[in-house]
Amino acid sequence: MTNAITYRTRWADMDPNGHMRHSAYADYAADQRLVLLAEWGYDIKEFARLRLGPILFREETTFLKEIHIGEEIRVDSRLRSVNDDGTRWSITHTIYKADGRVAATVAVDGAWLDLDKRKLTTPPAELSTAFRALPLYEAPVK
């Protein structure tokens, strides 16, 4: 299982100040989550078949270093927590610059939504197991 993906930033990711716009950090974190889910067998088609979808309750980004156009970044996902039945979870995405410095963290709290009932639901056991297999997040020591 790959829990880190490398990307190259694009023109569309930049703001007028010449560095990556705030919402692009969230976009890379979201893309990396979707890639992980697909690797686990839960792509968009499978979610549609199951009538299930991931939702976010909270998303918080901490910005530490600027990222510029054409830079290579690596997005890594780590599990912060998951409740016993797997319905609610928290992940921290760390976005690294090519030299290994942390550029930002994107912390998300989410759950699984039954797309027909529009209520929270328990995910399939295999999905819950895959989430629990993510490496655990360890906050940096200051």
Short mmCIF file of N, CA, C and O in Angstrom, two decimals:
data_model
loop_
_atom_site.label_atom_id
_atom_site.label_comp_id
_atom_site.label_asym_id
_atom_site.label_seq_id
_atom_site.Cartn_x
_atom_site.Cartn_y
_atom_site.Cartn_z
N MET A 1 0.85 -1.18 0.00
CA MET A 1 0.00 0.00 0.00
C MET A 1 0.89 1.24 0.00
O MET A 1 1.81 1.35 0.80
N THR A 2 0.62 2.16 -0.87
CA THR A 2 1.34 3.43 -0.94
C THR A 2 0.55 4.46 -0.16
O THR A 2 -0.61 4.70 -0.46
N ASN A 3 1.17 5.08 0.83
CA ASN A 3 0.45 6.14 1.53
C ASN A 3 1.08 7.50 1.25
O ASN A 3 0.73 8.47 1.88
N ALA A 4 1.98 7.59 0.26
CA ALA A 4 2.56 8.87 -0.14
C ALA A 4 2.60 8.93 -1.66
O ALA A 4 2.88 7.95 -2.33
N ILE A 5 2.29 10.11 -2.18
CA ILE A 5 2.28 10.33 -3.63
C ILE A 5 3.06 11.61 -3.92
O ILE A 5 2.93 12.60 -3.20
N THR A 6 3.84 11.58 -4.99
CA THR A 6 4.59 12.76 -5.42
C THR A 6 3.84 13.43 -6.57
O THR A 6 3.34 12.77 -7.48
N TYR A 7 3.77 14.76 -6.49
CA TYR A 7 3.11 15.57 -7.51
C TYR A 7 4.07 16.68 -7.95
O TYR A 7 5.00 17.01 -7.23
N ARG A 8 3.81 17.29 -9.10
CA ARG A 8 4.50 18.50 -9.53
C ARG A 8 3.44 19.59 -9.61
O ARG A 8 2.41 19.41 -10.23
N THR A 9 3.70 20.71 -8.94
CA THR A 9 2.71 21.79 -8.90
C THR A 9 2.54 22.42 -10.29
O THR A 9 3.47 22.42 -11.10
N ARG A 10 1.35 22.94 -10.51
CA ARG A 10 0.97 23.48 -11.82
C ARG A 10 0.65 24.96 -11.74
O ARG A 10 0.43 25.50 -10.65
N TRP A 11 0.59 25.58 -12.88
CA TRP A 11 0.21 26.99 -12.98
C TRP A 11 -1.13 27.24 -12.29
O TRP A 11 -1.30 28.22 -11.56
N ALA A 12 -2.08 26.35 -12.48
CA ALA A 12 -3.41 26.52 -11.91
C ALA A 12 -3.41 26.46 -10.38
O ALA A 12 -4.38 26.88 -9.74
N ASP A 13 -2.33 25.98 -9.78
CA ASP A 13 -2.23 25.89 -8.32
C ASP A 13 -1.76 27.19 -7.68
O ASP A 13 -1.77 27.32 -6.46
N MET A 14 -1.30 28.15 -8.49
CA MET A 14 -0.64 29.34 -7.97
C MET A 14 -1.60 30.50 -7.73
O MET A 14 -2.64 30.61 -8.37
N ASP A 15 -1.20 31.38 -6.82
CA ASP A 15 -1.98 32.59 -6.56
C ASP A 15 -1.22 33.80 -7.13
O ASP A 15 -0.11 33.64 -7.65
N PRO A 16 -1.79 34.98 -7.06
CA PRO A 16 -1.11 36.17 -7.62
C PRO A 16 0.23 36.50 -6.97
O PRO A 16 1.02 37.24 -7.54
N ASN A 17 0.49 35.96 -5.78
CA ASN A 17 1.77 36.22 -5.11
C ASN A 17 2.88 35.29 -5.58
O ASN A 17 4.01 35.39 -5.12
N GLY A 18 2.55 34.35 -6.46
CA GLY A 18 3.56 33.45 -7.00
C GLY A 18 3.82 32.21 -6.18
O GLY A 18 4.80 31.51 -6.41
N HIS A 19 2.95 31.96 -5.20
CA HIS A 19 3.09 30.70 -4.47
C HIS A 19 1.76 29.94 -4.49
O HIS A 19 0.75 30.47 -4.94
N MET A 20 1.80 28.70 -4.04
CA MET A 20 0.62 27.85 -4.15
C MET A 20 -0.54 28.45 -3.34
O MET A 20 -0.37 28.84 -2.19
N ARG A 21 -1.71 28.51 -4.01
CA ARG A 21 -2.90 29.06 -3.36
C ARG A 21 -3.35 28.15 -2.23
O ARG A 21 -3.13 26.94 -2.26
N HIS A 22 -4.00 28.72 -1.26
CA HIS A 22 -4.37 27.97 -0.05
C HIS A 22 -5.23 26.75 -0.36
O HIS A 22 -5.05 25.69 0.22
N SER A 23 -6.16 26.87 -1.29
CA SER A 23 -7.07 25.75 -1.57
C SER A 23 -6.41 24.61 -2.34
O SER A 23 -6.89 23.48 -2.33
N ALA A 24 -5.27 24.86 -2.98
CA ALA A 24 -4.56 23.80 -3.71
C ALA A 24 -3.99 22.76 -2.74
O ALA A 24 -3.91 21.58 -3.08
N TYR A 25 -3.63 23.19 -1.55
CA TYR A 25 -3.14 22.24 -0.55
C TYR A 25 -4.24 21.21 -0.25
O TYR A 25 -3.98 20.00 -0.21
N ALA A 26 -5.45 21.69 -0.05
CA ALA A 26 -6.59 20.80 0.21
C ALA A 26 -6.87 19.91 -1.00
O ALA A 26 -7.24 18.74 -0.84
N ASP A 27 -6.71 20.46 -2.21
CA ASP A 27 -6.94 19.67 -3.43
C ASP A 27 -5.96 18.49 -3.52
O ASP A 27 -6.36 17.37 -3.86
N TYR A 28 -4.69 18.73 -3.22
CA TYR A 28 -3.71 17.65 -3.27
C TYR A 28 -4.00 16.60 -2.19
O TYR A 28 -3.87 15.40 -2.43
N ALA A 29 -4.40 17.05 -1.01
CA ALA A 29 -4.74 16.10 0.05
C ALA A 29 -5.94 15.25 -0.36
O ALA A 29 -5.95 14.03 -0.18
N ALA A 30 -6.96 15.88 -0.94
CA ALA A 30 -8.15 15.15 -1.38
C ALA A 30 -7.81 14.16 -2.48
O ALA A 30 -8.29 13.01 -2.47
N ASP A 31 -6.98 14.57 -3.43
CA ASP A 31 -6.59 13.65 -4.50
C ASP A 31 -5.87 12.44 -3.92
O ASP A 31 -6.14 11.31 -4.31
N GLN A 32 -4.97 12.69 -3.00
CA GLN A 32 -4.21 11.59 -2.40
C GLN A 32 -5.14 10.64 -1.65
O GLN A 32 -4.97 9.43 -1.72
N ARG A 33 -6.16 11.16 -0.96
CA ARG A 33 -7.14 10.27 -0.29
C ARG A 33 -7.86 9.41 -1.31
O ARG A 33 -8.05 8.21 -1.10
N LEU A 34 -8.28 10.00 -2.43
CA LEU A 34 -9.01 9.24 -3.46
C LEU A 34 -8.12 8.18 -4.10
O LEU A 34 -8.60 7.08 -4.41
N VAL A 35 -6.85 8.48 -4.30
CA VAL A 35 -5.93 7.48 -4.85
C VAL A 35 -5.80 6.31 -3.87
O VAL A 35 -5.84 5.15 -4.28
N LEU A 36 -5.65 6.61 -2.59
CA LEU A 36 -5.56 5.54 -1.58
C LEU A 36 -6.80 4.67 -1.60
O LEU A 36 -6.71 3.44 -1.59
N LEU A 37 -7.97 5.30 -1.60
CA LEU A 37 -9.22 4.54 -1.60
C LEU A 37 -9.30 3.64 -2.83
O LEU A 37 -9.70 2.47 -2.73
N ALA A 38 -8.92 4.16 -3.99
CA ALA A 38 -8.94 3.36 -5.22
C ALA A 38 -7.97 2.19 -5.12
O ALA A 38 -8.28 1.08 -5.56
N GLU A 39 -6.79 2.41 -4.52
CA GLU A 39 -5.82 1.32 -4.33
C GLU A 39 -6.41 0.22 -3.45
O GLU A 39 -6.07 -0.95 -3.60
N TRP A 40 -7.27 0.59 -2.55
CA TRP A 40 -7.90 -0.37 -1.65
C TRP A 40 -9.12 -1.04 -2.29
O TRP A 40 -9.79 -1.85 -1.66
N GLY A 41 -9.43 -0.66 -3.55
CA GLY A 41 -10.58 -1.25 -4.24
C GLY A 41 -11.85 -0.42 -4.15
O GLY A 41 -12.92 -0.86 -4.55
N TYR A 42 -11.73 0.80 -3.64
CA TYR A 42 -12.89 1.67 -3.47
C TYR A 42 -12.74 2.92 -4.32
O TYR A 42 -12.51 4.01 -3.83
N ASP A 43 -12.90 2.72 -5.64
CA ASP A 43 -12.86 3.86 -6.55
C ASP A 43 -14.27 4.45 -6.66
O ASP A 43 -15.21 3.98 -6.01
N ILE A 44 -14.42 5.45 -7.49
CA ILE A 44 -15.70 6.14 -7.64
C ILE A 44 -16.81 5.17 -8.05
O ILE A 44 -17.93 5.24 -7.53
N LYS A 45 -16.51 4.25 -8.94
CA LYS A 45 -17.53 3.28 -9.39
C LYS A 45 -17.97 2.37 -8.25
O LYS A 45 -19.15 2.06 -8.11
N GLU A 46 -17.00 1.94 -7.43
CA GLU A 46 -17.35 1.06 -6.31
C GLU A 46 -18.18 1.81 -5.27
O GLU A 46 -19.16 1.27 -4.73
N PHE A 47 -17.83 3.05 -5.00
CA PHE A 47 -18.64 3.84 -4.07
C PHE A 47 -20.06 4.03 -4.61
O PHE A 47 -21.03 3.95 -3.86
N ALA A 48 -20.18 4.27 -5.91
CA ALA A 48 -21.52 4.41 -6.51
C ALA A 48 -22.30 3.11 -6.38
O ALA A 48 -23.50 3.12 -6.07
N ARG A 49 -21.63 1.98 -6.61
CA ARG A 49 -22.31 0.69 -6.49
C ARG A 49 -22.78 0.44 -5.06
O ARG A 49 -23.89 -0.04 -4.83
N LEU A 50 -21.95 0.81 -4.09
CA LEU A 50 -22.28 0.62 -2.67
C LEU A 50 -23.24 1.68 -2.14
O LEU A 50 -23.77 1.53 -1.04
N ARG A 51 -23.43 2.76 -2.92
CA ARG A 51 -24.24 3.90 -2.49
C ARG A 51 -23.67 4.47 -1.18
O ARG A 51 -24.37 4.71 -0.21
N LEU A 52 -22.33 4.65 -1.19
CA LEU A 52 -21.57 5.09 -0.03
C LEU A 52 -20.60 6.17 -0.48
O LEU A 52 -20.10 6.13 -1.60
N GLY A 53 -20.33 7.12 0.39
CA GLY A 53 -19.35 8.14 0.06
C GLY A 53 -18.68 8.72 1.28
O GLY A 53 -19.28 8.78 2.36
N PRO A 54 -17.42 9.15 1.13
CA PRO A 54 -16.73 9.81 2.24
C PRO A 54 -17.18 11.27 2.33
O PRO A 54 -17.42 11.92 1.31
N ILE A 55 -17.31 11.75 3.55
CA ILE A 55 -17.64 13.17 3.75
C ILE A 55 -16.68 13.74 4.79
O ILE A 55 -16.11 13.01 5.60
N LEU A 56 -16.49 15.05 4.74
CA LEU A 56 -15.63 15.72 5.72
C LEU A 56 -16.48 16.61 6.62
O LEU A 56 -17.41 17.27 6.16
N PHE A 57 -16.12 16.62 7.90
CA PHE A 57 -16.72 17.54 8.86
C PHE A 57 -15.81 18.72 9.14
O PHE A 57 -16.26 19.79 9.50
N ARG A 58 -14.51 18.47 9.02
CA ARG A 58 -13.53 19.51 9.33
C ARG A 58 -12.32 19.32 8.44
O ARG A 58 -11.91 18.19 8.16
N GLU A 59 -11.76 20.44 8.01
CA GLU A 59 -10.52 20.44 7.26
C GLU A 59 -9.73 21.65 7.71
O GLU A 59 -10.23 22.78 7.64
N GLU A 60 -8.53 21.42 8.20
CA GLU A 60 -7.71 22.51 8.73
C GLU A 60 -6.31 22.40 8.16
O GLU A 60 -5.67 21.35 8.27
N THR A 61 -5.85 23.49 7.55
CA THR A 61 -4.52 23.51 6.96
C THR A 61 -3.61 24.42 7.76
O THR A 61 -3.99 25.54 8.12
N THR A 62 -2.41 23.92 8.03
CA THR A 62 -1.37 24.71 8.68
C THR A 62 -0.27 24.91 7.64
O THR A 62 0.27 23.93 7.12
N PHE A 63 0.02 26.17 7.33
CA PHE A 63 1.02 26.50 6.31
C PHE A 63 2.35 26.81 6.98
O PHE A 63 2.41 27.62 7.90
N LEU A 64 3.42 26.17 6.48
CA LEU A 64 4.73 26.35 7.09
C LEU A 64 5.79 26.88 6.13
O LEU A 64 6.63 27.69 6.53
N LYS A 65 5.78 26.43 4.89
CA LYS A 65 6.77 26.87 3.89
C LYS A 65 6.05 27.12 2.56
O LYS A 65 5.13 26.40 2.20
N GLU A 66 6.53 28.09 1.82
CA GLU A 66 5.95 28.38 0.51
C GLU A 66 6.27 27.26 -0.49
O GLU A 66 7.34 26.65 -0.42
N ILE A 67 5.33 27.05 -1.39
CA ILE A 67 5.53 26.14 -2.52
C ILE A 67 5.31 26.96 -3.78
O ILE A 67 4.36 27.74 -3.86
N HIS A 68 6.19 26.77 -4.77
CA HIS A 68 6.13 27.54 -6.00
C HIS A 68 5.79 26.65 -7.19
O HIS A 68 5.80 25.43 -7.11
N ILE A 69 5.55 27.29 -8.33
CA ILE A 69 5.19 26.57 -9.55
C ILE A 69 6.31 25.60 -9.98
O ILE A 69 7.49 25.92 -9.88
N GLY A 70 5.89 24.42 -10.39
CA GLY A 70 6.83 23.44 -10.89
C GLY A 70 7.57 22.67 -9.81
O GLY A 70 8.39 21.80 -10.13
N GLU A 71 7.31 22.97 -8.55
CA GLU A 71 7.98 22.24 -7.47
C GLU A 71 7.42 20.84 -7.35
O GLU A 71 6.23 20.61 -7.55
N GLU A 72 8.29 19.94 -6.97
CA GLU A 72 7.86 18.59 -6.67
C GLU A 72 7.48 18.55 -5.20
O GLU A 72 8.24 19.02 -4.34
N ILE A 73 6.28 18.04 -4.92
CA ILE A 73 5.83 17.90 -3.54
C ILE A 73 5.43 16.45 -3.31
O ILE A 73 5.09 15.72 -4.25
N ARG A 74 5.48 16.04 -2.06
CA ARG A 74 5.05 14.70 -1.69
C ARG A 74 3.96 14.84 -0.64
O ARG A 74 4.11 15.58 0.34
N VAL A 75 2.85 14.13 -0.85
CA VAL A 75 1.73 14.16 0.09
C VAL A 75 1.65 12.79 0.75
O VAL A 75 1.55 11.77 0.08
N ASP A 76 1.70 12.81 2.07
CA ASP A 76 1.72 11.59 2.87
C ASP A 76 0.49 11.61 3.79
O ASP A 76 0.17 12.64 4.36
N SER A 77 -0.20 10.49 3.90
CA SER A 77 -1.38 10.39 4.77
C SER A 77 -1.09 9.51 5.96
O SER A 77 -0.53 8.41 5.80
N ARG A 78 -1.51 9.97 7.11
CA ARG A 78 -1.35 9.21 8.35
C ARG A 78 -2.67 9.26 9.12
O ARG A 78 -3.34 10.28 9.16
N LEU A 79 -2.99 8.14 9.72
CA LEU A 79 -4.22 8.03 10.50
C LEU A 79 -4.02 8.67 11.86
O LEU A 79 -3.07 8.36 12.57
N ARG A 80 -4.93 9.56 12.20
CA ARG A 80 -4.92 10.14 13.56
C ARG A 80 -5.82 9.32 14.47
O ARG A 80 -5.46 9.06 15.61
N SER A 81 -6.99 8.94 13.94
CA SER A 81 -7.91 8.14 14.76
C SER A 81 -9.00 7.55 13.86
O SER A 81 -9.26 8.03 12.77
N VAL A 82 -9.60 6.49 14.37
CA VAL A 82 -10.78 5.88 13.75
C VAL A 82 -11.57 5.27 14.89
O VAL A 82 -10.99 4.68 15.81
N ASN A 83 -12.90 5.45 14.89
CA ASN A 83 -13.67 4.88 15.99
C ASN A 83 -13.87 3.38 15.79
O ASN A 83 -13.51 2.82 14.75
N ASP A 84 -14.41 2.73 16.80
CA ASP A 84 -14.49 1.26 16.81
C ASP A 84 -15.22 0.67 15.60
O ASP A 84 -14.79 -0.35 15.06
N ASP A 85 -16.32 1.29 15.17
CA ASP A 85 -17.07 0.71 14.04
C ASP A 85 -16.63 1.27 12.69
O ASP A 85 -17.17 0.92 11.65
N GLY A 86 -15.62 2.15 12.69
CA GLY A 86 -15.08 2.68 11.45
C GLY A 86 -15.88 3.79 10.81
O GLY A 86 -15.56 4.23 9.71
N THR A 87 -16.95 4.26 11.48
CA THR A 87 -17.80 5.27 10.86
C THR A 87 -17.15 6.64 10.80
O THR A 87 -17.40 7.40 9.88
N ARG A 88 -16.32 6.97 11.78
CA ARG A 88 -15.67 8.28 11.83
C ARG A 88 -14.16 8.09 11.90
O ARG A 88 -13.68 7.16 12.54
N TRP A 89 -13.44 9.01 11.25
CA TRP A 89 -11.99 8.89 11.16
C TRP A 89 -11.37 10.27 11.04
O TRP A 89 -12.04 11.24 10.68
N SER A 90 -10.09 10.33 11.36
CA SER A 90 -9.30 11.55 11.20
C SER A 90 -7.97 11.19 10.56
O SER A 90 -7.35 10.20 10.95
N ILE A 91 -7.57 11.99 9.61
CA ILE A 91 -6.32 11.78 8.87
C ILE A 91 -5.57 13.11 8.84
O ILE A 91 -6.18 14.18 8.73
N THR A 92 -4.25 13.02 8.92
CA THR A 92 -3.41 14.19 8.66
C THR A 92 -2.58 13.92 7.43
O THR A 92 -1.90 12.90 7.33
N HIS A 93 -2.68 14.83 6.48
CA HIS A 93 -1.85 14.79 5.27
C HIS A 93 -0.70 15.76 5.50
O HIS A 93 -0.93 16.92 5.84
N THR A 94 0.51 15.28 5.34
CA THR A 94 1.68 16.15 5.43
C THR A 94 2.18 16.38 4.01
O THR A 94 2.37 15.43 3.25
N ILE A 95 2.36 17.64 3.67
CA ILE A 95 2.85 18.01 2.34
C ILE A 95 4.31 18.45 2.48
O ILE A 95 4.60 19.42 3.19
N TYR A 96 5.17 17.69 1.81
CA TYR A 96 6.62 17.93 1.91
C TYR A 96 7.13 18.59 0.64
O TYR A 96 6.70 18.26 -0.46
N LYS A 97 8.10 19.48 0.81
CA LYS A 97 8.85 20.00 -0.32
C LYS A 97 9.83 18.93 -0.77
O LYS A 97 10.08 17.96 -0.05
N ALA A 98 10.42 19.10 -1.95
CA ALA A 98 11.35 18.10 -2.50
C ALA A 98 12.55 17.86 -1.58
O ALA A 98 13.09 16.76 -1.54
N ASP A 99 12.93 18.88 -0.82
CA ASP A 99 14.09 18.72 0.07
C ASP A 99 13.74 18.09 1.41
O ASP A 99 14.58 17.98 2.30
N GLY A 100 12.47 17.68 1.56
CA GLY A 100 12.04 17.00 2.78
C GLY A 100 11.45 17.88 3.86
O GLY A 100 10.92 17.39 4.84
N ARG A 101 11.52 19.20 3.67
CA ARG A 101 10.92 20.09 4.66
C ARG A 101 9.41 20.04 4.56
O ARG A 101 8.85 19.93 3.47
N VAL A 102 8.74 20.14 5.70
CA VAL A 102 7.28 20.14 5.72
C VAL A 102 6.79 21.52 5.28
O VAL A 102 7.14 22.54 5.87
N ALA A 103 5.97 21.53 4.23
CA ALA A 103 5.40 22.78 3.73
C ALA A 103 4.06 23.07 4.40
O ALA A 103 3.71 24.23 4.63
N ALA A 104 3.29 22.02 4.68
CA ALA A 104 1.97 22.21 5.27
C ALA A 104 1.44 20.89 5.80
O ALA A 104 1.90 19.81 5.41
N THR A 105 0.45 20.98 6.67
CA THR A 105 -0.33 19.81 7.07
C THR A 105 -1.80 20.12 6.82
O THR A 105 -2.23 21.27 6.99
N VAL A 106 -2.52 19.11 6.38
CA VAL A 106 -3.96 19.23 6.17
C VAL A 106 -4.61 18.15 7.02
O VAL A 106 -4.47 16.96 6.74
N ALA A 107 -5.29 18.56 8.09
CA ALA A 107 -5.96 17.62 8.99
C ALA A 107 -7.44 17.58 8.65
O ALA A 107 -8.07 18.63 8.50
N VAL A 108 -7.96 16.38 8.49
CA VAL A 108 -9.38 16.22 8.15
C VAL A 108 -10.04 15.25 9.11
O VAL A 108 -9.43 14.29 9.57
N ASP A 109 -11.31 15.53 9.41
CA ASP A 109 -12.16 14.62 10.17
C ASP A 109 -13.30 14.25 9.25
O ASP A 109 -13.95 15.14 8.67
N GLY A 110 -13.54 12.95 9.10
CA GLY A 110 -14.57 12.53 8.16
C GLY A 110 -15.36 11.35 8.65
O GLY A 110 -15.17 10.83 9.76
N ALA A 111 -16.27 10.92 7.78
CA ALA A 111 -17.16 9.79 8.07
C ALA A 111 -17.65 9.22 6.76
O ALA A 111 -17.27 9.69 5.68
N TRP A 112 -18.54 8.23 6.84
CA TRP A 112 -19.10 7.57 5.66
C TRP A 112 -20.58 7.87 5.60
O TRP A 112 -21.29 7.72 6.58
N LEU A 113 -21.04 8.27 4.43
CA LEU A 113 -22.43 8.66 4.23
C LEU A 113 -23.14 7.65 3.36
O LEU A 113 -22.65 7.29 2.28
N ASP A 114 -24.31 7.19 3.82
CA ASP A 114 -25.20 6.38 3.00
C ASP A 114 -25.86 7.35 2.02
O ASP A 114 -26.58 8.27 2.43
N LEU A 115 -25.58 7.20 0.74
CA LEU A 115 -26.02 8.17 -0.26
C LEU A 115 -27.53 8.16 -0.49
O LEU A 115 -28.07 9.13 -1.00
N ASP A 116 -28.21 7.07 -0.13
CA ASP A 116 -29.66 7.01 -0.28
C ASP A 116 -30.38 7.59 0.94
O ASP A 116 -31.29 8.39 0.81
N LYS A 117 -29.94 7.19 2.13
CA LYS A 117 -30.58 7.65 3.37
C LYS A 117 -30.09 9.02 3.81
O LYS A 117 -30.71 9.67 4.65
N ARG A 118 -28.92 9.45 3.26
CA ARG A 118 -28.30 10.72 3.63
C ARG A 118 -28.01 10.77 5.12
O ARG A 118 -28.18 11.78 5.79
N LYS A 119 -27.56 9.62 5.64
CA LYS A 119 -27.20 9.50 7.05
C LYS A 119 -25.85 8.79 7.14
O LYS A 119 -25.47 8.05 6.25
N LEU A 120 -25.17 9.00 8.26
CA LEU A 120 -23.91 8.32 8.47
C LEU A 120 -24.15 6.82 8.54
O LEU A 120 -25.19 6.36 9.00
N THR A 121 -23.15 6.07 8.06
CA THR A 121 -23.28 4.62 8.03
C THR A 121 -21.94 3.96 8.32
O THR A 121 -20.89 4.62 8.30
N THR A 122 -21.99 2.68 8.59
CA THR A 122 -20.79 1.89 8.82
C THR A 122 -20.23 1.44 7.48
O THR A 122 -20.98 0.96 6.63
N PRO A 123 -18.91 1.58 7.27
CA PRO A 123 -18.32 1.17 5.99
C PRO A 123 -18.18 -0.36 5.94
O PRO A 123 -18.25 -1.03 6.98
N PRO A 124 -17.95 -0.90 4.75
CA PRO A 124 -17.64 -2.33 4.67
C PRO A 124 -16.41 -2.65 5.54
O PRO A 124 -15.51 -1.82 5.69
N ALA A 125 -16.40 -3.85 6.09
CA ALA A 125 -15.32 -4.26 6.99
C ALA A 125 -13.95 -4.11 6.33
O ALA A 125 -12.99 -3.69 6.98
N GLU A 126 -13.85 -4.43 5.04
CA GLU A 126 -12.55 -4.34 4.35
C GLU A 126 -12.05 -2.90 4.29
O GLU A 126 -10.85 -2.65 4.38
N LEU A 127 -12.96 -1.96 4.12
CA LEU A 127 -12.58 -0.55 4.06
C LEU A 127 -12.12 -0.08 5.44
O LEU A 127 -11.11 0.61 5.57
N SER A 128 -12.83 -0.47 6.46
CA SER A 128 -12.44 -0.12 7.82
C SER A 128 -11.06 -0.70 8.15
O SER A 128 -10.21 -0.03 8.74
N THR A 129 -10.82 -1.93 7.74
CA THR A 129 -9.52 -2.58 7.96
C THR A 129 -8.41 -1.84 7.23
O THR A 129 -7.32 -1.63 7.78
N ALA A 130 -8.67 -1.42 6.00
CA ALA A 130 -7.67 -0.69 5.22
C ALA A 130 -7.32 0.63 5.90
O ALA A 130 -6.14 1.01 5.97
N PHE A 131 -8.32 1.33 6.40
CA PHE A 131 -8.06 2.59 7.11
C PHE A 131 -7.16 2.35 8.32
O PHE A 131 -6.22 3.09 8.56
N ARG A 132 -7.45 1.30 9.07
CA ARG A 132 -6.67 1.00 10.27
C ARG A 132 -5.22 0.62 9.93
O ARG A 132 -4.35 0.68 10.78
N ALA A 133 -4.98 0.21 8.68
CA ALA A 133 -3.63 -0.18 8.26
C ALA A 133 -2.76 1.03 7.88
O ALA A 133 -1.55 0.88 7.70
N LEU A 134 -3.36 2.21 7.77
CA LEU A 134 -2.56 3.40 7.50
C LEU A 134 -1.56 3.61 8.63
O LEU A 134 -1.87 3.36 9.80
N PRO A 135 -0.37 4.10 8.30
CA PRO A 135 0.58 4.43 9.37
C PRO A 135 -0.04 5.49 10.29
O PRO A 135 -0.83 6.32 9.85
N LEU A 136 0.33 5.45 11.55
CA LEU A 136 -0.21 6.40 12.52
C LEU A 136 0.54 7.73 12.45
O LEU A 136 1.76 7.77 12.27
N TYR A 137 -0.22 8.79 12.63
CA TYR A 137 0.35 10.14 12.64
C TYR A 137 1.03 10.38 13.97
O TYR A 137 0.48 10.07 15.03
N GLU A 138 2.21 10.94 13.91
CA GLU A 138 2.92 11.37 15.11
C GLU A 138 3.24 12.83 14.94
O GLU A 138 3.94 13.21 14.00
N ALA A 139 2.70 13.64 15.82
CA ALA A 139 2.95 15.08 15.74
C ALA A 139 4.43 15.36 15.91
O ALA A 139 5.10 14.71 16.72
N PRO A 140 4.95 16.30 15.12
CA PRO A 140 6.37 16.64 15.25
C PRO A 140 6.70 17.18 16.64
O PRO A 140 5.90 17.88 17.24
N VAL A 141 7.86 16.83 17.13
CA VAL A 141 8.33 17.33 18.42
C VAL A 141 8.88 18.73 18.21
O VAL A 141 9.69 18.95 17.30
N LYS A 142 8.45 19.65 19.03
CA LYS A 142 8.91 21.05 18.89
C LYS A 142 9.96 21.38 19.90
O LYS A 142 10.07 20.88 20.94
#
